[in-house]
Amino acid sequence: MALATETKRLVAQFEYTDEDVNIGVKEFLRQLDEGLSKNGSSMSQIPTYVTAVPNGTEKGLYLAVDLGGTNLRVCSVRLNGDNSFNLTYSKAAIPKALMVAKTSRELFQFIAQNIETFIKTHHYDHYEHHIRRRETMSNPEGYRDEAILRLGFTFSFPVRQVGINKGYLIRWTKGFDIPDAIGKDVCALLQDEINLLHLPVKVAALVNDTVGTLMARSYTSPGKTGALLGAIFGTGTNGAYIEKLSSIKKELEGVYDDSTGEMVINTEWGSFDNQLNVLPTTTFDVKLDLESVNPGIQMFEKRVSGMFLGEILRVVLVSLLQDKSVQLFHDDNSSHNDWKSTTTIAPESGIFKKWGLDSAIMSVAALDNTPDLGTLRQELDSQLDVYSPSMEDAQAFKAIACAIGRRAARLSAVAVGGIVLQSGKLTDPAYADQPIDVGVDGSLVEHYPHFRTMMHDALKAIDGIGEAGAERIRIGIAKDGSGVGAALIALVAQRMEEKQPTAIESMQQVRSELSLKNLGAIDEAVVPDAAV
Ligand code: ADP
Ligand code: MG
């Protein structure tokens, strides 16, 4: 069967052997260390200035906004202080047009509007109280702090963070492209739009989703050692882990508390091996990269994450459809078609459109173990306008999709295994027999069947980990991780603010020190936003 033979050949191209995994890990560790030593290497290894993880006793009500690559999530989190939390949540798809809009205002306005709707729907009393105060104050900007909700802003793009709520966008990823935002402080962009809507919200912390995931995992399951790594496998992929301060050889420009001897590092591993020293590269990977908005970068991500897996599969399918000797989704196969009807693919099928094949259907393919692949065949029909696909078509689709998914999971193990080895925890007697905790989040790892099992299988093959080491690596979904993590970091930010004197306190202090008794009362209302 021509199609079956060709499928086998393609599947083999996506094979990523145990030996490949080990070569990958060695190079990952090399590039990880390079990123700790200097700026400008392929893995950015961004210091976060977060030097401690939570222990589950934290309390309070916080807002969180998560701008992912696909969805915008707004939520409020009540931390109960006993490792538990209550979360209220809303989700909206980010309109494609805003991802490539002329200016970033449209995008940040959209976020602020979603925050407004959320507060009015779920925290109306808070909102109304705030409005009432504003209306009864002589100066509308003069209200004090108590009505303000602190917000943790999860912004999952590379930023140069210079403070807990200040960070300049380095570049867009995941298909976003709004040039005027590059180099701007994304917290200020959001705060400006929030202020225009007069919302009682302060953008208190800028959070990468990986850091949020690490925090959330540590809050909900604080073992003796806390979590080591927070990792995302959603639209994109990235990880943040706890590094020893002594291993960070490049300069740390911000202020931080060094008492723990550790700091959370945002690896930006999506850009691991942009130079392609070791990453597997098929002609399909090359084609996808050339047609992306950022050729040559995020090369690891382009082989691993949800945004790209479907596109790799689509590019493979297009090449099969162009090969007339193969007859994919073509009537010639309907002699073998137990559905006994004509097989066709509509010209408007997503298979013919860039980004037209969502990775979600790969999960359907991997999950369908029915003898006639009935579920997948129905999905091909409803999602991709392939009418009456034959059994052979569905088998080919499934085999190629699974090969791409399996390669992604095994590549993920390169990153996770590399971080575990870097931590030295497997051989540290202080952690003997302790689990090594990894929190993960993202639709791919959550929904793709056996993604974590395939990762684990590859971890076992890594020199220095092995079966026994892999047993100790506990990879758990950090459910609602980005929301809870952002809330926790907003809490840290609030504590930092409380440690620093407010503008009023500073002025009072200065006045008493200088004994300027005749200066008169300091009017709260004249103190600008600094106190808020
Ligand atoms: P975000 O990255 O915006 O936080 P998600 O974690 O939900 O959002 O990831 C969305 C990505 O996951 C999309 O690229 C989508 O194609 C992919 N995805 C969604 N559902 C599935 C699924 N069932 N199987 C595989 N991939 C999926
Ligand atoms: Mg996400």
Coordinates of C-alpha atoms and ligand atoms in Angstrom, one line a residue:
M1 CA 0.0 0.0 0.0
A2 CA 1.7 3.2 -1.1
L3 CA 0.1 5.3 1.6
A4 CA 1.1 2.9 4.4
T5 CA 4.7 2.7 3.1
E6 CA 5.0 6.4 2.8
T7 CA 3.5 6.8 6.3
K8 CA 6.2 4.5 7.8
R9 CA 8.9 6.5 6.1
L10 CA 7.5 9.8 7.6
V11 CA 7.0 8.3 11.0
A12 CA 10.7 7.2 11.1
Q13 CA 11.7 10.8 10.4
F14 CA 10.2 11.9 13.7
E15 CA 11.9 9.2 15.8
Y16 CA 13.9 10.6 18.7
T17 CA 15.9 7.8 20.2
D18 CA 17.2 7.4 23.7
E19 CA 20.7 8.3 22.4
D20 CA 19.3 11.5 20.9
V21 CA 17.7 12.3 24.2
N22 CA 21.1 12.0 26.0
I23 CA 22.8 14.1 23.4
G24 CA 20.1 16.7 23.8
V25 CA 20.4 16.8 27.6
K26 CA 24.2 17.4 27.4
E27 CA 23.7 20.3 25.0
F28 CA 20.8 21.6 27.1
L29 CA 23.0 21.7 30.2
R30 CA 25.7 23.5 28.3
Q31 CA 23.4 26.2 26.9
L32 CA 21.7 26.5 30.4
D33 CA 25.1 27.3 31.9
E34 CA 26.0 29.6 29.1
G35 CA 22.8 31.6 29.8
L36 CA 23.8 31.9 33.5
S37 CA 27.2 33.3 32.5
K38 CA 26.3 35.9 30.0
N39 CA 23.5 37.8 28.3
G40 CA 22.6 37.3 24.7
S41 CA 22.9 33.5 24.5
S42 CA 20.1 31.4 23.0
M43 CA 18.5 30.5 26.3
S44 CA 18.0 33.9 28.1
Q45 CA 18.1 32.4 31.7
I46 CA 16.3 35.5 33.0
P47 CA 16.7 36.3 36.7
T48 CA 13.3 36.9 38.3
Y49 CA 14.5 38.3 41.7
V50 CA 12.1 35.9 43.3
T51 CA 14.2 34.2 46.0
A52 CA 11.7 32.1 47.9
V53 CA 8.7 30.0 47.2
P54 CA 5.5 29.9 49.3
N55 CA 4.7 27.4 52.0
G56 CA 0.9 27.4 51.9
T57 CA 0.2 29.8 54.8
E58 CA -0.3 32.8 52.6
K59 CA -3.8 34.6 52.8
G60 CA -5.8 37.3 51.0
L61 CA -7.9 38.2 47.9
Y62 CA -6.1 38.9 44.7
L63 CA -6.8 39.4 41.0
A64 CA -4.9 37.6 38.3
V65 CA -4.8 38.2 34.6
D66 CA -3.1 35.7 32.3
L67 CA -2.4 36.7 28.7
G68 CA -1.4 33.3 27.2
G69 CA -0.8 32.7 23.5
T70 CA -4.4 31.7 22.8
N71 CA -6.6 32.7 25.7
L72 CA -7.0 35.6 28.1
R73 CA -8.0 34.5 31.6
V74 CA -9.1 36.8 34.4
C75 CA -9.6 35.4 37.8
S76 CA -9.7 36.3 41.5
V77 CA -8.1 34.0 44.0
R78 CA -8.8 33.8 47.7
L79 CA -5.8 32.3 49.4
N80 CA -7.0 30.5 52.6
G81 CA -3.7 30.1 54.2
D82 CA -4.0 26.3 54.6
N83 CA -2.7 25.2 51.2
S84 CA -6.1 25.7 49.7
F85 CA -7.7 28.5 47.7
N86 CA -11.0 29.5 46.0
L87 CA -10.8 30.7 42.5
T88 CA -13.4 32.5 40.3
Y89 CA -12.5 32.6 36.7
S90 CA -13.4 33.8 33.2
K91 CA -11.8 33.1 29.9
A92 CA -11.9 34.7 26.5
A93 CA -10.2 33.9 23.2
I94 CA -7.7 36.6 22.2
P95 CA -9.0 38.0 18.9
K96 CA -6.4 37.2 16.2
A97 CA -6.5 40.7 14.9
L98 CA -5.2 42.1 18.3
M99 CA -2.2 39.8 18.1
V100 CA -0.9 41.7 15.0
A101 CA -2.6 45.0 15.5
K102 CA -1.0 48.3 14.5
T103 CA -0.5 49.4 18.1
S104 CA -0.6 47.6 21.4
R105 CA -3.3 49.8 22.8
E106 CA -6.0 47.6 21.2
L107 CA -4.7 44.6 23.0
F108 CA -4.3 46.2 26.5
Q109 CA -7.7 47.9 26.1
F110 CA -9.2 44.5 25.5
I111 CA -7.6 43.2 28.7
A112 CA -8.8 46.1 30.8
Q113 CA -12.3 45.7 29.4
N114 CA -12.2 42.1 30.4
I115 CA -11.1 43.0 33.9
E116 CA -13.9 45.5 34.2
T117 CA -16.5 42.9 33.2
F118 CA -15.1 40.4 35.6
I119 CA -15.1 42.8 38.6
K120 CA -18.6 43.9 37.8
T121 CA -19.8 40.3 37.5
H122 CA -18.0 38.7 40.4
H123 CA -17.0 41.5 42.8
Y124 CA -19.7 44.0 42.3
D125 CA -19.8 45.1 45.9
H126 CA -16.1 45.9 45.7
Y127 CA -16.6 47.9 42.5
E128 CA -19.6 49.7 43.8
H129 CA -17.9 50.6 47.1
H130 CA -15.1 52.1 45.1
I131 CA -17.3 54.1 42.9
R132 CA -19.2 55.5 45.9
R133 CA -16.0 56.5 47.5
R134 CA -14.8 58.2 44.4
E135 CA -18.0 60.2 44.1
T136 CA -17.9 61.4 47.7
M137 CA -14.3 62.4 47.7
S138 CA -13.5 66.0 46.9
N139 CA -10.5 64.8 44.8
P140 CA -11.4 61.6 42.9
E141 CA -7.9 60.4 43.0
G142 CA -7.6 60.8 46.7
Y143 CA -8.8 57.4 48.0
R144 CA -6.5 55.3 50.0
D145 CA -5.3 51.9 49.5
E146 CA -7.9 49.6 51.0
A147 CA -10.3 49.5 48.1
I148 CA -7.6 48.6 45.6
L149 CA -7.4 45.1 44.4
R150 CA -3.8 44.0 43.7
L151 CA -3.4 42.2 40.4
G152 CA -0.7 39.8 39.3
F153 CA -0.2 40.1 35.5
T154 CA 0.9 36.9 33.9
F155 CA 2.5 37.9 30.7
S156 CA 4.1 35.0 29.0
F157 CA 6.5 36.6 26.6
P158 CA 10.2 37.4 27.1
V159 CA 10.6 40.6 29.2
R160 CA 13.5 42.3 30.8
Q161 CA 12.1 42.5 34.3
V162 CA 13.6 45.4 36.4
G163 CA 11.2 45.4 39.3
I164 CA 8.3 43.4 40.7
N165 CA 5.8 45.3 38.5
K166 CA 8.0 46.6 35.8
G167 CA 9.3 44.8 32.7
Y168 CA 10.2 45.8 29.2
L169 CA 9.1 43.5 26.3
I170 CA 12.1 42.0 24.6
R171 CA 10.3 40.3 21.7
W172 CA 6.9 38.8 20.8
T173 CA 6.6 35.0 20.4
K174 CA 3.7 32.6 19.6
G175 CA 2.5 34.4 16.5
F176 CA 2.1 37.9 18.2
D177 CA 3.6 40.8 16.3
I178 CA 2.9 44.3 17.5
P179 CA 6.1 46.2 16.9
D180 CA 5.3 49.4 18.9
A181 CA 5.2 47.4 22.2
I182 CA 8.8 46.2 22.0
G183 CA 10.9 47.9 24.7
K184 CA 7.9 49.2 26.6
D185 CA 6.9 48.4 30.2
V186 CA 3.9 46.1 29.8
C187 CA 2.6 46.8 33.3
A188 CA 2.4 50.5 32.6
L189 CA 0.6 49.7 29.3
L190 CA -2.0 47.7 31.2
Q191 CA -2.2 50.2 34.2
D192 CA -2.9 53.1 31.8
E193 CA -5.9 51.3 30.2
I194 CA -7.2 50.3 33.7
N195 CA -7.0 53.9 34.8
L196 CA -8.9 55.1 31.8
L197 CA -11.7 52.8 32.9
H198 CA -11.4 54.0 36.5
L199 CA -11.1 50.5 37.9
P200 CA -10.0 49.9 41.5
V201 CA -7.1 47.8 40.4
K202 CA -3.3 48.1 40.7
V203 CA -1.0 46.0 38.6
A204 CA 1.2 44.9 41.5
A205 CA 3.3 42.1 40.0
L206 CA 4.5 41.0 36.6
V207 CA 4.6 37.2 36.4
N208 CA 5.8 34.8 33.9
D209 CA 3.4 31.8 33.6
T210 CA 6.3 29.4 34.4
V211 CA 7.1 31.2 37.6
G212 CA 3.4 31.3 38.5
T213 CA 3.2 27.6 37.9
L214 CA 6.2 27.0 40.2
M215 CA 4.7 29.1 42.9
A216 CA 1.2 27.5 42.7
R217 CA 2.7 24.1 42.8
S218 CA 4.7 25.0 45.9
Y219 CA 1.7 26.6 47.6
T220 CA -0.6 23.5 47.1
S221 CA 1.9 20.8 47.7
P222 CA 4.7 22.0 49.8
G223 CA 6.8 18.9 50.6
K224 CA 10.0 19.1 52.5
T225 CA 11.7 20.6 49.5
G226 CA 9.0 22.5 47.6
A227 CA 8.8 22.4 43.8
L228 CA 11.9 22.6 41.7
L229 CA 10.4 23.5 38.3
G230 CA 7.3 25.1 36.8
A231 CA 6.9 24.2 33.2
I232 CA 4.4 25.2 30.5
F233 CA 3.3 23.1 27.6
G234 CA 0.5 25.1 26.1
T235 CA 0.6 27.4 23.1
G236 CA 4.3 27.7 23.8
T237 CA 6.7 26.0 26.1
N238 CA 9.0 27.4 28.8
G239 CA 10.2 26.6 32.3
A240 CA 11.3 28.4 35.5
Y241 CA 13.4 26.6 38.2
I242 CA 15.2 27.3 41.4
E243 CA 18.9 27.9 40.8
K244 CA 21.7 28.4 43.4
L245 CA 22.8 32.1 43.5
S246 CA 26.4 30.9 43.4
S247 CA 25.8 29.4 39.9
I248 CA 24.5 32.6 38.5
K249 CA 27.6 34.1 37.1
K250 CA 26.2 37.0 35.1
E251 CA 25.6 40.3 36.8
L252 CA 22.3 40.7 38.8
E253 CA 21.3 44.3 38.4
G254 CA 18.2 44.4 40.6
V255 CA 17.8 44.3 44.4
Y256 CA 17.0 41.0 46.0
D257 CA 17.0 39.1 49.3
D258 CA 19.9 36.7 49.2
S259 CA 19.1 34.9 52.5
T260 CA 17.8 31.7 50.8
G261 CA 20.9 31.4 48.6
E262 CA 18.6 30.7 45.6
M263 CA 16.7 32.5 42.9
V264 CA 14.0 31.5 40.5
I265 CA 15.3 31.6 36.9
N266 CA 13.1 31.9 33.9
T267 CA 14.9 29.8 31.3
E268 CA 13.1 30.8 28.1
W269 CA 13.9 27.3 27.0
G270 CA 11.6 27.8 23.9
S271 CA 14.8 29.2 22.4
F272 CA 17.0 26.3 23.4
D273 CA 19.3 25.4 20.6
N274 CA 18.3 28.1 18.1
Q275 CA 21.6 27.2 16.4
L276 CA 20.3 23.7 15.8
N277 CA 23.4 21.9 17.2
V278 CA 21.3 18.9 18.3
L279 CA 17.6 19.5 17.7
P280 CA 16.0 17.0 15.3
T281 CA 15.2 18.8 12.0
T282 CA 13.0 17.4 9.3
T283 CA 12.2 19.2 6.0
F284 CA 8.8 19.9 7.6
D285 CA 10.4 21.7 10.6
V286 CA 12.4 23.8 8.1
K287 CA 9.3 24.7 6.2
L288 CA 7.3 25.6 9.3
D289 CA 10.2 27.8 10.6
L290 CA 10.7 29.7 7.3
E291 CA 7.0 30.5 7.1
S292 CA 6.7 31.6 10.8
V293 CA 6.8 35.3 11.9
N294 CA 10.2 34.6 13.7
P295 CA 12.4 32.4 11.6
G296 CA 15.4 31.0 13.4
I297 CA 14.2 31.6 16.9
Q298 CA 12.1 29.6 19.4
M299 CA 13.4 26.5 17.6
F300 CA 12.8 24.1 20.6
E301 CA 9.3 25.5 21.0
K302 CA 8.6 25.0 17.4
R303 CA 9.1 21.2 17.9
V304 CA 7.3 20.9 21.2
S305 CA 4.3 23.2 21.8
G306 CA 0.6 23.2 21.0
M307 CA 0.8 26.1 18.6
F308 CA 3.3 24.2 16.4
L309 CA 2.5 20.5 16.6
G310 CA -0.7 20.9 14.5
E311 CA 1.2 23.0 12.0
I312 CA 4.0 20.4 11.6
L313 CA 1.3 17.7 11.0
R314 CA -0.4 20.0 8.5
V315 CA 2.8 20.6 6.5
V316 CA 3.4 16.8 6.4
L317 CA -0.2 16.2 5.2
V318 CA 0.1 18.9 2.5
S319 CA 3.2 17.1 1.2
L320 CA 1.4 13.8 1.1
L321 CA -1.6 15.4 -0.7
Q322 CA 0.8 16.8 -3.3
D323 CA 2.2 13.3 -4.0
K324 CA -0.2 11.9 -6.5
S325 CA 1.2 8.4 -6.1
V326 CA 0.0 8.3 -2.5
Q327 CA -3.7 9.1 -2.7
L328 CA -4.4 10.5 0.8
F329 CA -8.0 11.5 1.3
H330 CA -8.7 10.4 -2.2
D331 CA -11.4 8.3 -3.7
D332 CA -9.0 5.6 -4.9
N333 CA -8.8 4.4 -1.4
S334 CA -12.5 4.0 -1.1
S335 CA -12.4 0.4 -2.4
H336 CA -10.9 -0.1 1.1
N337 CA -13.4 2.3 2.6
D338 CA -15.7 0.4 4.9
W339 CA -17.9 3.5 5.0
K340 CA -18.6 2.9 1.2
S341 CA -18.8 6.4 0.1
T342 CA -16.7 8.9 -1.8
T343 CA -13.7 10.3 0.0
T344 CA -12.9 13.9 -0.7
I345 CA -11.2 16.8 0.9
A346 CA -12.9 20.2 0.5
P347 CA -10.8 23.0 -0.9
E348 CA -11.6 25.1 2.2
S349 CA -10.2 22.4 4.6
G350 CA -8.0 23.8 7.3
I351 CA -5.3 21.5 6.0
F352 CA -4.8 23.9 3.1
K353 CA -4.6 27.0 5.4
K354 CA -1.6 28.0 7.4
W355 CA -2.3 27.3 11.1
G356 CA -5.5 25.6 10.0
L357 CA -5.0 22.4 11.9
D358 CA -5.4 22.7 15.7
S359 CA -3.3 20.3 17.8
A360 CA -6.4 19.3 19.7
I361 CA -7.3 16.9 16.9
M362 CA -3.9 15.1 17.5
S363 CA -5.2 14.2 20.9
V364 CA -8.3 12.8 19.4
A365 CA -6.2 10.7 17.0
A366 CA -3.9 9.5 19.8
L367 CA -6.9 8.6 22.0
D368 CA -8.9 6.8 19.4
N369 CA -8.2 3.1 19.8
T370 CA -11.5 1.8 18.3
P371 CA -11.1 -0.8 15.7
D372 CA -12.4 1.4 12.9
L373 CA -11.0 4.7 14.2
G374 CA -14.6 6.0 14.1
T375 CA -14.1 9.0 16.4
L376 CA -11.1 10.3 14.5
R377 CA -12.8 9.8 11.2
Q378 CA -15.8 11.8 12.4
E379 CA -13.5 14.5 13.7
L380 CA -11.6 14.6 10.3
D381 CA -15.0 15.2 8.7
S382 CA -16.3 17.8 11.2
Q383 CA -13.0 19.7 11.9
L384 CA -11.1 19.4 8.7
D385 CA -13.7 18.9 6.0
V386 CA -12.4 15.5 4.9
Y387 CA -15.5 13.7 3.9
S388 CA -15.8 10.0 4.4
P389 CA -12.1 9.4 5.2
S390 CA -11.1 5.8 4.7
M391 CA -9.7 3.6 7.4
E392 CA -6.3 3.8 5.7
D393 CA -6.5 7.6 5.7
A394 CA -7.2 7.7 9.4
Q395 CA -4.5 5.2 10.2
A396 CA -2.0 7.4 8.3
F397 CA -3.2 10.5 10.0
K398 CA -3.0 8.9 13.4
A399 CA 0.5 7.4 12.9
I400 CA 2.0 10.7 11.8
A401 CA 0.3 12.7 14.5
C402 CA 1.4 10.3 17.2
A403 CA 5.0 10.4 15.9
I404 CA 5.0 14.2 16.1
G405 CA 3.4 14.1 19.6
R406 CA 5.8 11.5 20.9
R407 CA 8.8 13.4 19.6
A408 CA 7.5 16.5 21.4
A409 CA 7.1 14.6 24.7
R410 CA 10.6 13.1 24.5
L411 CA 12.0 16.6 23.7
S412 CA 10.2 17.9 26.7
A413 CA 12.1 15.3 28.8
V414 CA 15.4 16.8 27.6
A415 CA 14.4 20.1 29.3
V416 CA 12.9 18.6 32.4
G417 CA 15.7 16.1 32.8
G418 CA 18.3 18.7 32.2
I419 CA 16.9 20.9 35.0
V420 CA 16.7 17.9 37.4
L421 CA 20.4 17.1 36.7
Q422 CA 21.4 20.8 37.1
S423 CA 19.7 20.9 40.6
G424 CA 21.9 18.0 41.8
K425 CA 19.0 16.9 43.9
L426 CA 19.1 13.3 42.8
T427 CA 22.5 12.8 44.4
D428 CA 22.2 15.2 47.3
P429 CA 21.9 13.1 50.6
A430 CA 19.8 15.9 52.1
Y431 CA 17.0 15.0 49.6
A432 CA 17.5 11.2 49.8
D433 CA 14.3 9.5 48.7
Q434 CA 12.4 12.8 48.5
P435 CA 10.3 13.3 45.4
I436 CA 11.5 16.0 43.0
D437 CA 8.5 18.0 42.3
V438 CA 7.7 19.5 38.9
G439 CA 4.5 21.5 38.3
V440 CA 3.2 21.6 34.7
D441 CA 0.4 23.6 33.1
G442 CA -0.9 24.0 29.6
S443 CA -3.5 22.3 27.4
L444 CA -1.0 20.1 25.6
V445 CA 0.4 18.4 28.7
E446 CA -3.1 18.4 30.3
H447 CA -5.0 16.9 27.3
Y448 CA -2.6 15.1 25.0
P449 CA -3.0 11.4 26.0
H450 CA 0.0 10.0 27.9
F451 CA 2.2 13.1 27.3
R452 CA 3.6 12.8 30.8
T453 CA 4.1 9.0 30.5
M454 CA 6.1 9.5 27.3
M455 CA 8.1 12.1 29.1
H456 CA 8.8 9.8 31.9
D457 CA 9.9 7.0 29.6
A458 CA 12.5 9.3 28.1
L459 CA 13.6 10.5 31.5
K460 CA 14.4 6.9 32.5
A461 CA 16.8 6.8 29.5
I462 CA 18.9 9.8 30.6
D463 CA 22.3 9.1 32.0
G464 CA 22.4 10.2 35.6
I465 CA 18.6 9.8 36.1
G466 CA 17.8 6.2 35.1
E467 CA 14.8 4.2 36.2
A468 CA 15.3 4.9 39.9
G469 CA 15.8 8.7 39.4
A470 CA 12.8 8.9 37.1
E471 CA 10.7 7.3 39.8
R472 CA 11.5 10.2 42.1
I473 CA 10.5 12.9 39.5
R474 CA 6.9 13.7 40.3
I475 CA 5.3 15.7 37.4
G476 CA 1.9 17.1 38.5
I477 CA -0.5 19.4 36.8
A478 CA -0.6 22.7 38.6
K479 CA -4.3 23.2 38.1
D480 CA -5.1 26.9 37.7
G481 CA -1.4 27.4 38.2
S482 CA -1.0 30.7 36.5
G483 CA -3.9 32.4 38.4
V484 CA -2.8 31.1 41.8
G485 CA 0.8 31.8 41.1
A486 CA 0.1 35.4 40.0
A487 CA -2.0 36.0 43.1
L488 CA 0.9 34.7 45.3
I489 CA 3.4 37.0 43.6
A490 CA 0.9 40.0 44.0
L491 CA 0.9 39.1 47.7
V492 CA 4.7 39.2 47.8
A493 CA 4.6 42.5 46.0
Q494 CA 2.2 43.9 48.6
R495 CA 4.4 42.7 51.4
M496 CA 7.3 44.5 49.8
E497 CA 5.2 47.7 49.5
E498 CA 4.3 47.4 53.1
K499 CA 8.0 47.1 54.1
Q500 CA 8.7 50.3 52.2
P501 CA 7.3 53.5 53.7
T502 CA 4.4 55.0 51.7
A503 CA 4.8 58.5 50.3
I504 CA 2.8 59.9 53.2
E505 CA 4.8 58.1 55.8
S506 CA 8.0 59.2 54.2
M507 CA 6.9 62.8 54.2
Q508 CA 5.8 62.6 57.8
Q509 CA 9.1 61.1 58.7
V510 CA 11.0 63.8 56.8
R511 CA 8.9 66.5 58.5
S512 CA 9.5 65.2 62.0
E513 CA 13.2 64.8 61.3
L514 CA 13.4 68.3 60.1
S515 CA 11.0 69.6 62.8
L516 CA 9.1 71.6 60.2
K517 CA 6.2 71.9 62.6
N518 CA 4.6 74.8 60.7
L519 CA 4.3 72.9 57.4
G520 CA 0.6 72.2 58.2
A521 CA -1.3 68.9 57.8
I522 CA -0.3 66.8 54.9
D523 CA -3.4 66.3 52.8
E524 CA -3.8 62.7 51.7
A525 CA -5.5 64.0 48.6
V526 CA -2.4 65.7 47.3
V527 CA -0.4 62.6 47.5
P528 CA -0.2 61.3 44.0
D529 CA -0.7 57.7 42.9
A530 CA 2.5 56.6 44.6
A531 CA 0.6 55.9 47.8
V532 CA -2.0 53.8 45.9
Ligands
ADP1 P1 -2.3 29.4 26.6 O1 -1.0 29.0 26.0 O2 -2.9 30.6 26.0 O3 -2.2 29.6 28.1 P2 -3.4 26.7 26.6 O4 -2.5 26.2 27.7 O5 -4.8 26.4 26.7 O6 -3.4 28.2 26.4 O7 -2.8 26.1 25.3 C1 -3.4 26.3 24.0 C2 -2.7 25.5 23.0 O8 -2.9 24.1 23.3 C3 -3.2 25.7 21.6 O9 -2.0 25.8 20.7 C4 -4.0 24.5 21.2 O10 -3.8 24.1 19.9 C5 -3.4 23.4 22.1 N1 -4.4 22.4 22.6 C6 -5.6 22.7 23.1 N2 -6.3 21.6 23.4 C7 -5.5 20.6 23.1 C8 -5.6 19.2 23.1 N3 -6.7 18.5 23.5 N4 -4.5 18.4 22.7 C9 -3.4 19.0 22.2 N5 -3.3 20.3 22.1 C10 -4.3 21.1 22.5
MG2 MG -1.1 29.3 29.8

